[in-house]
mmCIF file of C-alpha atoms in Angstrom:
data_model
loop_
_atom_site.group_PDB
_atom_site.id
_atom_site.type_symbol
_atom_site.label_atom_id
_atom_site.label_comp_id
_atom_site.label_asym_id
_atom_site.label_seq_id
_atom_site.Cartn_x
_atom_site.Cartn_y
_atom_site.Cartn_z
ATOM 1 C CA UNK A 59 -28.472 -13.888 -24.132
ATOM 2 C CA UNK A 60 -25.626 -11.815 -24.519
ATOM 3 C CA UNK A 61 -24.897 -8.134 -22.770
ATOM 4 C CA UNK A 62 -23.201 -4.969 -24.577
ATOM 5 C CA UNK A 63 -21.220 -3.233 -22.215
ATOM 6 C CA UNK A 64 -19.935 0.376 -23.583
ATOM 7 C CA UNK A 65 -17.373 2.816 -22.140
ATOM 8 C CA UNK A 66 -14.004 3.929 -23.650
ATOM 9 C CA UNK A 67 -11.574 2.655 -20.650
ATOM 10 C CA UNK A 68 -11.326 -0.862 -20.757
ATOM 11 C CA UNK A 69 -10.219 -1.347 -17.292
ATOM 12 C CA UNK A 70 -13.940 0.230 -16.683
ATOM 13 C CA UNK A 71 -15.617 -2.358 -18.748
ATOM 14 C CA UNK A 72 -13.397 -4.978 -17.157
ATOM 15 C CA UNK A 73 -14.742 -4.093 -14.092
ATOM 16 C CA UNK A 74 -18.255 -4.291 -15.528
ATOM 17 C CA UNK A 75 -17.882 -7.599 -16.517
ATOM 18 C CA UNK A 76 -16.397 -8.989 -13.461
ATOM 19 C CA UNK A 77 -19.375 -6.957 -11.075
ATOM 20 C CA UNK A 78 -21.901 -9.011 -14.029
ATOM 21 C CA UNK A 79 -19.938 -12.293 -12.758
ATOM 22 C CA UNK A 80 -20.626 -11.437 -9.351
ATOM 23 C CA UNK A 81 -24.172 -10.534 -9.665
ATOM 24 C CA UNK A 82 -24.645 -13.881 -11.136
ATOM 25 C CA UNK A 83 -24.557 -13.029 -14.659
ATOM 26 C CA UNK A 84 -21.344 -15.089 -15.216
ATOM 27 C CA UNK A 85 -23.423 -17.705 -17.730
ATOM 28 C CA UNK A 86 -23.877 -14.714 -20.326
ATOM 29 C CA UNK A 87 -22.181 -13.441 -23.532
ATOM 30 C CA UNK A 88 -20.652 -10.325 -22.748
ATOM 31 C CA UNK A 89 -20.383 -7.561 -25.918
ATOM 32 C CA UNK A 90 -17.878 -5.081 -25.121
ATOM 33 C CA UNK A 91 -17.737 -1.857 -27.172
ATOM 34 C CA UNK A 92 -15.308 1.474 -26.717
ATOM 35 C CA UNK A 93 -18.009 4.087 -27.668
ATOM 36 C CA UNK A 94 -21.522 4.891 -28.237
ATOM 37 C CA UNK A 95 -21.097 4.776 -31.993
ATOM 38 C CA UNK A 96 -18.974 1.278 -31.834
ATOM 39 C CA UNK A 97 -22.026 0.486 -29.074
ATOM 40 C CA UNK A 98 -24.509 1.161 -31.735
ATOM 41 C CA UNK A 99 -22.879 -0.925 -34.408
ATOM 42 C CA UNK A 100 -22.214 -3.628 -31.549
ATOM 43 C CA UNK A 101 -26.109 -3.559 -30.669
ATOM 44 C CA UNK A 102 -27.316 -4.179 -34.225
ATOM 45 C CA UNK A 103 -25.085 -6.805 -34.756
ATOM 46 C CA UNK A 104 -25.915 -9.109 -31.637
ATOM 47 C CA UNK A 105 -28.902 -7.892 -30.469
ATOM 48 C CA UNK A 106 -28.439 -7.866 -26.607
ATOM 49 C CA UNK A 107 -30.679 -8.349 -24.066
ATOM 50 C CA UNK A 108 -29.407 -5.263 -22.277
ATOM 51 C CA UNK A 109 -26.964 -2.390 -22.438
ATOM 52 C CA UNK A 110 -24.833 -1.320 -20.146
ATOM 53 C CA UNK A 111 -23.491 2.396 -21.145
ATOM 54 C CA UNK A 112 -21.313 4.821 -19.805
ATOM 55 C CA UNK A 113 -22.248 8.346 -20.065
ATOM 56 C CA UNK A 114 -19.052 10.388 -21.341
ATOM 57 C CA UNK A 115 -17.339 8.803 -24.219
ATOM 58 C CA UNK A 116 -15.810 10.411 -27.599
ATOM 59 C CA UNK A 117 -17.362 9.970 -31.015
ATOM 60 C CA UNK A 118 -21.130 9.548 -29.286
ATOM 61 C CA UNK A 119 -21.911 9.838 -26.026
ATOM 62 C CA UNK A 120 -24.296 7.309 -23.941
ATOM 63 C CA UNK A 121 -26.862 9.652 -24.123
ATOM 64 C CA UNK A 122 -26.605 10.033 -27.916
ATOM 65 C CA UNK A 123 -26.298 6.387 -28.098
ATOM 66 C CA UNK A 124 -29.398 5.760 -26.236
ATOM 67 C CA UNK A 125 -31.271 8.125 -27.961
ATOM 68 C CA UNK A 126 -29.990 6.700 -31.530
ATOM 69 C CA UNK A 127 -31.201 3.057 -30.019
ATOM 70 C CA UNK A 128 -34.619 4.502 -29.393
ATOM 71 C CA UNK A 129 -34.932 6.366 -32.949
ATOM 72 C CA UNK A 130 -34.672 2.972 -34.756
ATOM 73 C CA UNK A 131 -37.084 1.052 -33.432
ATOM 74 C CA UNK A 132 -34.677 -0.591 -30.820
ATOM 75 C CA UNK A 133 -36.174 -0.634 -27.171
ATOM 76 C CA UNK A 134 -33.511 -2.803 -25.694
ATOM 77 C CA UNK A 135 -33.407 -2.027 -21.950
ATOM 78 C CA UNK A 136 -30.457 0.616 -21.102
ATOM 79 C CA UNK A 137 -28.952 1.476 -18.392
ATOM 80 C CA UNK A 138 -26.149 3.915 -17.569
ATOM 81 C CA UNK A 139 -23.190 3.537 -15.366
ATOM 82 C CA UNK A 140 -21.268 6.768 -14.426
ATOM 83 C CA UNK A 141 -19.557 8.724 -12.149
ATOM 84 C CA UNK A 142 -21.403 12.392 -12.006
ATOM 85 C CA UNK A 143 -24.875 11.530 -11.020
ATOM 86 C CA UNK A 144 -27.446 14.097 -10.701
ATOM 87 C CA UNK A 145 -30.882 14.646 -10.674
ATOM 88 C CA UNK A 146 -30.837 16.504 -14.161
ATOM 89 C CA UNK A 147 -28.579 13.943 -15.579
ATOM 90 C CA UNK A 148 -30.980 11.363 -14.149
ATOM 91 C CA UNK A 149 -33.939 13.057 -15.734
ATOM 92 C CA UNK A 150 -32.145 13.083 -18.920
ATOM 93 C CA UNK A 151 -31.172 9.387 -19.182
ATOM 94 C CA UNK A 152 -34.983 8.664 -18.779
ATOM 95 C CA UNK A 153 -36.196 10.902 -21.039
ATOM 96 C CA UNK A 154 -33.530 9.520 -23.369
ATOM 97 C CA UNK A 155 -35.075 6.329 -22.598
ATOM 98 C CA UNK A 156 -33.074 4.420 -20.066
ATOM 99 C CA UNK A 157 -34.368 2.388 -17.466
ATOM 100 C CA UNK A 158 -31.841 3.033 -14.410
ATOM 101 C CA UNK A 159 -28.648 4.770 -13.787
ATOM 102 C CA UNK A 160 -26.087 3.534 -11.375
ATOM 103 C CA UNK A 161 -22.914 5.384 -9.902
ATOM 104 C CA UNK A 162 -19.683 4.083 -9.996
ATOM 105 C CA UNK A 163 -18.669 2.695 -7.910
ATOM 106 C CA UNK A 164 -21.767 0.165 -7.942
ATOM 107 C CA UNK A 165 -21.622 -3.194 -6.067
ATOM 108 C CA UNK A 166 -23.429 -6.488 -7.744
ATOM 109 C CA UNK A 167 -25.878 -6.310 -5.479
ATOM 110 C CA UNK A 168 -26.980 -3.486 -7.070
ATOM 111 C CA UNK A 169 -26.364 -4.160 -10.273
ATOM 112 C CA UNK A 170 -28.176 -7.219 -9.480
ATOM 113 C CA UNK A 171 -31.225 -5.044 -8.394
ATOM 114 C CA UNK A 172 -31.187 -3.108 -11.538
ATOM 115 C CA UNK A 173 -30.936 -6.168 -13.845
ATOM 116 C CA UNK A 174 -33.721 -8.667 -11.916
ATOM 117 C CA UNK A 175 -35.802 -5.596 -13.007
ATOM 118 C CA UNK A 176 -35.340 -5.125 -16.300
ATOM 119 C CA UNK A 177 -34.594 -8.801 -17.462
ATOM 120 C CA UNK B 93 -19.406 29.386 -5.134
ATOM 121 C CA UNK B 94 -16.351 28.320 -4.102
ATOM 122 C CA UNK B 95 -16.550 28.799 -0.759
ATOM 123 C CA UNK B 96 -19.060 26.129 -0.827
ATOM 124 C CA UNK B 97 -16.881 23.542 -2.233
ATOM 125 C CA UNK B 98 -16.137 20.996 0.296
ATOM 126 C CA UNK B 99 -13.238 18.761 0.143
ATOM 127 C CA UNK B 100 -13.692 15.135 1.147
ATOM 128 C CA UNK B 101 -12.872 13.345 4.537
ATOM 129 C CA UNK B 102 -10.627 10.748 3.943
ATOM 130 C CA UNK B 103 -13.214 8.289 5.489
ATOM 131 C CA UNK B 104 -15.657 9.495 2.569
ATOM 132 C CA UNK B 105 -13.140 8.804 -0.147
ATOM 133 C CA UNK B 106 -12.102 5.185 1.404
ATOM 134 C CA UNK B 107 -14.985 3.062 1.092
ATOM 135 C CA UNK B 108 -15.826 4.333 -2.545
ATOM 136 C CA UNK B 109 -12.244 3.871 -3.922
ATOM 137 C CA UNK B 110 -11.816 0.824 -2.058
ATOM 138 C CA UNK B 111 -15.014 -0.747 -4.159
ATOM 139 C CA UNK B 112 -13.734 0.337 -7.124
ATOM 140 C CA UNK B 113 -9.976 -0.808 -6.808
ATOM 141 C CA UNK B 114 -11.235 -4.267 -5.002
ATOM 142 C CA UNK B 115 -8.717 -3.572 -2.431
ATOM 143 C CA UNK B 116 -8.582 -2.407 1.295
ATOM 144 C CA UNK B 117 -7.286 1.181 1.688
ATOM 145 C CA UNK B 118 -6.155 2.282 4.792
ATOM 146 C CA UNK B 119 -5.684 6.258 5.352
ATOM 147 C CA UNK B 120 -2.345 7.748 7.243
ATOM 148 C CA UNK B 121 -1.508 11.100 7.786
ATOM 149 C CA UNK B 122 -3.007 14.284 6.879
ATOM 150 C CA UNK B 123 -1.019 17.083 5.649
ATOM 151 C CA UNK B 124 -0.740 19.839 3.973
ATOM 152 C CA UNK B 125 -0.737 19.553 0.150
ATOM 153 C CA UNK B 126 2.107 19.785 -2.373
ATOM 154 C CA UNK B 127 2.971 22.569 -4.732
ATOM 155 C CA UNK B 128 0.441 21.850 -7.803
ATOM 156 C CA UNK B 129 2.932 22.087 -9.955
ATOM 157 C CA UNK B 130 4.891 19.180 -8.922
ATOM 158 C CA UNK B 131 2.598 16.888 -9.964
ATOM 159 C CA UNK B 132 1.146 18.525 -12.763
ATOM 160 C CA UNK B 133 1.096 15.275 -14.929
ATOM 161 C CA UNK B 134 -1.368 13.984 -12.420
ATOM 162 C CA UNK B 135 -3.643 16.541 -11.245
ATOM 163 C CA UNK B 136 -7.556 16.811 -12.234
ATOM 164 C CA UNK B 137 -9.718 19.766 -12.508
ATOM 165 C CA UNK B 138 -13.321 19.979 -11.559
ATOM 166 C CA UNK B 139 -15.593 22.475 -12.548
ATOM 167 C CA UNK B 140 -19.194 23.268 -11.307
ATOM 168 C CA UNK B 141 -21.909 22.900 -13.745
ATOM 169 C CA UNK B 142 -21.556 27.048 -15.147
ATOM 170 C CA UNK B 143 -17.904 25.344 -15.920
ATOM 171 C CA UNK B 144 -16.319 27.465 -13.261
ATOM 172 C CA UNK B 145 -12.699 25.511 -11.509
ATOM 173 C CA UNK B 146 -13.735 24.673 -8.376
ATOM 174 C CA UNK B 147 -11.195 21.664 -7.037
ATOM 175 C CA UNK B 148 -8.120 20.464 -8.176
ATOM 176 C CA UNK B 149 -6.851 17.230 -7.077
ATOM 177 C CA UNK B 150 -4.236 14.795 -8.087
ATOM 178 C CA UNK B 151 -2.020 11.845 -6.486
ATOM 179 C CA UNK B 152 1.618 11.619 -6.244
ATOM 180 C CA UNK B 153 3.241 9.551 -8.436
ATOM 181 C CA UNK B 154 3.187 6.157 -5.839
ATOM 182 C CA UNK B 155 -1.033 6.813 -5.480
ATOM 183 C CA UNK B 156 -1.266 7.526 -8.914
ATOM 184 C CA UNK B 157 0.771 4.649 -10.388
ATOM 185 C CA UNK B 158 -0.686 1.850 -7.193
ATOM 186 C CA UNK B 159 -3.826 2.731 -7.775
ATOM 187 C CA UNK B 160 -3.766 3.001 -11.197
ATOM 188 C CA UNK B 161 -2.077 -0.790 -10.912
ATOM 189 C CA UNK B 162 -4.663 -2.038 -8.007
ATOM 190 C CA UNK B 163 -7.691 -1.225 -10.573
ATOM 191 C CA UNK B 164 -6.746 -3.479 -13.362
ATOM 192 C CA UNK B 165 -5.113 -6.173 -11.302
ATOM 193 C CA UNK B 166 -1.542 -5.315 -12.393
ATOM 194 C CA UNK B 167 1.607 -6.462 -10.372
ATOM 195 C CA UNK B 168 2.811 -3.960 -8.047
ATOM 196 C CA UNK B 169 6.142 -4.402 -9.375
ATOM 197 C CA UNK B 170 4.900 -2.527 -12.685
ATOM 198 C CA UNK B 171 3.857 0.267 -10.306
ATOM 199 C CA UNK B 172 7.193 0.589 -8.617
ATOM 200 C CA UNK B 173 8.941 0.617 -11.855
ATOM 201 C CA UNK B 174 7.318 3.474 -12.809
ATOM 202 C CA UNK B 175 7.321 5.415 -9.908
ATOM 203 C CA UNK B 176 11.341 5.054 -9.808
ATOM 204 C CA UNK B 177 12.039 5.388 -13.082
ATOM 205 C CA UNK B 178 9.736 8.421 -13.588
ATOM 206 C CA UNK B 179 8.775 7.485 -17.231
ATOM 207 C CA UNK B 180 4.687 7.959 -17.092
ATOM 208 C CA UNK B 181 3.211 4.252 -17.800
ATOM 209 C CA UNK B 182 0.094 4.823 -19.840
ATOM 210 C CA UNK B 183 -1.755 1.959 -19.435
ATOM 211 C CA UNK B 184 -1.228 2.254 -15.025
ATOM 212 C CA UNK B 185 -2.082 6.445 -15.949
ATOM 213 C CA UNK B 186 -5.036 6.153 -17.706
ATOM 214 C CA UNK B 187 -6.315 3.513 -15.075
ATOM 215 C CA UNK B 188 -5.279 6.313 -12.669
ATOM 216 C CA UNK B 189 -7.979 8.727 -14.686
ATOM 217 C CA UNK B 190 -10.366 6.619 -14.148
ATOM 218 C CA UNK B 191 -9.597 6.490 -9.971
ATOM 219 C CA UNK B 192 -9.985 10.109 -10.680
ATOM 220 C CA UNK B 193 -13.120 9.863 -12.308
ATOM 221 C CA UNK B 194 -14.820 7.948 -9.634
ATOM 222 C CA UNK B 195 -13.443 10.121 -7.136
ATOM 223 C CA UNK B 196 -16.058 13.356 -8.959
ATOM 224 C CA UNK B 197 -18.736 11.297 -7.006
ATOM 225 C CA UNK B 198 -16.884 11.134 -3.456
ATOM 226 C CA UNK B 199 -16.830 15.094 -3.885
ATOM 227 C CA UNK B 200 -19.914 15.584 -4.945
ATOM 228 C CA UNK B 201 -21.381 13.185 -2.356
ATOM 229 C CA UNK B 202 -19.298 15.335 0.046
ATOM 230 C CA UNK B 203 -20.543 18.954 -1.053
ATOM 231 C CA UNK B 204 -23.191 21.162 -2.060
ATOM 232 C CA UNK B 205 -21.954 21.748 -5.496
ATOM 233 C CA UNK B 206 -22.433 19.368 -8.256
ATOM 234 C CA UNK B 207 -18.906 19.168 -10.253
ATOM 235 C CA UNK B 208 -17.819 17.246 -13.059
ATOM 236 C CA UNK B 209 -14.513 16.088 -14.015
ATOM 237 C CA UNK B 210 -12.510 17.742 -16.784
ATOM 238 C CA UNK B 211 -10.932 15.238 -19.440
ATOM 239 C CA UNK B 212 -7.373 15.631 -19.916
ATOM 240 C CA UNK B 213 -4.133 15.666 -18.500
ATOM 241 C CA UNK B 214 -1.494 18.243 -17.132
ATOM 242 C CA UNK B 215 -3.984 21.622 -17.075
ATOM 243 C CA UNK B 216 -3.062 25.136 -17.883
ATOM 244 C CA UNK B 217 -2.852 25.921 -13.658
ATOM 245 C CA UNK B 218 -1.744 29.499 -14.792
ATOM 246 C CA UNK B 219 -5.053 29.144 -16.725
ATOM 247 C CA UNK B 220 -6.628 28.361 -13.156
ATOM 248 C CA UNK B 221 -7.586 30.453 -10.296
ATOM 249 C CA UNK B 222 -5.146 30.021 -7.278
ATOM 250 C CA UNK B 223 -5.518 27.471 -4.646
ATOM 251 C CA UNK B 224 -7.056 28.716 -2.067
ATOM 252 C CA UNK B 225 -6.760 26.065 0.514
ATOM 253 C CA UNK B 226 -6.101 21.965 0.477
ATOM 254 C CA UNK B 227 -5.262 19.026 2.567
ATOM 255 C CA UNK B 228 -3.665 16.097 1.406
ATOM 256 C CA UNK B 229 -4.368 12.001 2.698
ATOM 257 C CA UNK B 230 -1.769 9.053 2.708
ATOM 258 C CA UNK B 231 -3.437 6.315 1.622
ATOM 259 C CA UNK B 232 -1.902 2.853 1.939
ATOM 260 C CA UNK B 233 -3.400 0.174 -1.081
ATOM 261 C CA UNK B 234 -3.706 -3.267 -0.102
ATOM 262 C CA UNK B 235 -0.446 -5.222 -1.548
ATOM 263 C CA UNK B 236 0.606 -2.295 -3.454
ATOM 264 C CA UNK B 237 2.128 0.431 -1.269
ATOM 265 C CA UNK B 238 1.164 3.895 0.001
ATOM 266 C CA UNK B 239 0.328 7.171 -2.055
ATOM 267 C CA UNK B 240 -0.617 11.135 -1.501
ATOM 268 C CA UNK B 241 -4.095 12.145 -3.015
ATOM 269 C CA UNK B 242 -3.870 16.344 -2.976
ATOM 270 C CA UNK B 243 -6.723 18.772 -3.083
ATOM 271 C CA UNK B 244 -6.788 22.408 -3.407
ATOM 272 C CA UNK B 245 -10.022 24.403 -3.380
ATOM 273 C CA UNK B 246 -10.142 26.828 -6.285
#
């Protein structure tokens, strides 16, 4: 089972990883990819079990890249992990199809939470 | 709208950045904040959701360069190099953006207004409206050393 983890700072995807580890999900293949479009080509090629996005990022945003997941066919559970949460942006990430949105900073408990309920 | 903008207590920014550096932060003194302009290179605009300024905040050069280290792990000695040698380090600055980044939900979390960070670096501050008011925090990183984080409310 592997996990694609987008967002254009590395040190942000580091720390993805290492709250994955923590939350127990240390076994797993982790996909890491700088954008939504490089997350898109990343998903197609390895199939993950779940996607882990950031919401601002050049070339295509985690919203566009969610909503290009969903238009082919691909219903690989999403979530988003960003800093400006609000109830519109919320909204949007279901609509967009997404299953959960966490702030950052997020501990692995809650990641954990998120995860047991989508995997 | 601006007069609704509510900068952070220290004890709302310390747990948050604290869980995303890993590290224990421990807050000092409260001041006044520094002339914008003398830390230009470091400062971050947020805007409400119409895209008005409403905040401007930045570290020093020791907050923005420990913290910057403390998130990815880096030796503090990397840190101090930079901050005496005043070269910007990009790799300990763009961790610092992302410090900054986080720090959109400690202000939100803190206010009425819903902002959102503005990408970039060194902003047009004869561009933005004048400060109005600030307060600054020393914060002191675990193993790393002690910074100023600034805000001014636009």
């Amino acid at each position: 089972m592997s996990i694609l983890v987008v967002d254009d700072s590395s040190v942000m995807r580091k720390i993805v990883i290492r709250t994955l580890r923590q939350a127990g999900y240390g076994d797993q293949t982790v996909v890491e990819a700088e954008d939504g479009m490089d997350g898109l080509e990343k998903a197609r090629e390895h199939n993950p079990k779940v996607v882990l996005s950031d919401w601002n990022m050049p070339n295509m945003s985690g919203l566009e890249f969610c909503e290009a997941l969903r238009a082919e066919g691909n219903e690989v559970p999403f979530g988003f992990v960003t800093s400006e949460s609000s109830p519109e942006q919320l909204a949007a990430a279901i609509a967009a199809g997404a299953k959960f949105l966490l702030s950052k900073p997020f501990t692995s408990d809650e990641l954990a939470t998120e995860l047991t309920g989508v995997l | 709208m601006s007069d609704e903008i509510k900068i952070p207590e220290a004890n709302e920014i310390v747990p948050l950045l604290s869980a995303l550096i890993g590290k224990d932060m421990r807050v000092g003194a409260e001041s006044s904040p520094v002339e914008p302009s003398t830390i230009v290179e470091h400062l971050t605009v947020f805007v409400a959701d119409d895209g008005t300024p409403v905040m401007l905040a930045g570290g020093d050069a020791p907050f923005a360069y420990f913290s910057g280290a403390a998130l990815a792990l880096i030796p503090k000695g990397r840190a101090e190099d930079a901050i005496s040698g005043g070269e910007p380090d990009p790799d300990l600055t763009d961790n610092y953006r992302e410090v900054m980044n986080v720090l959109t939900r400690v202000i939100n979390d803190a206010g009425d207004i819903h902002v959102r960070l503005v990408p970039g670096s060194k902003p047009d501050l004869e561009a933005l409206p004048e400060p109005r008011s600030g307060r600054a925090y020393e914060f002191d990183i675990d193993g790393y050393g002690t910074g100023a984080l600034n805000f001014w409310k636009l």
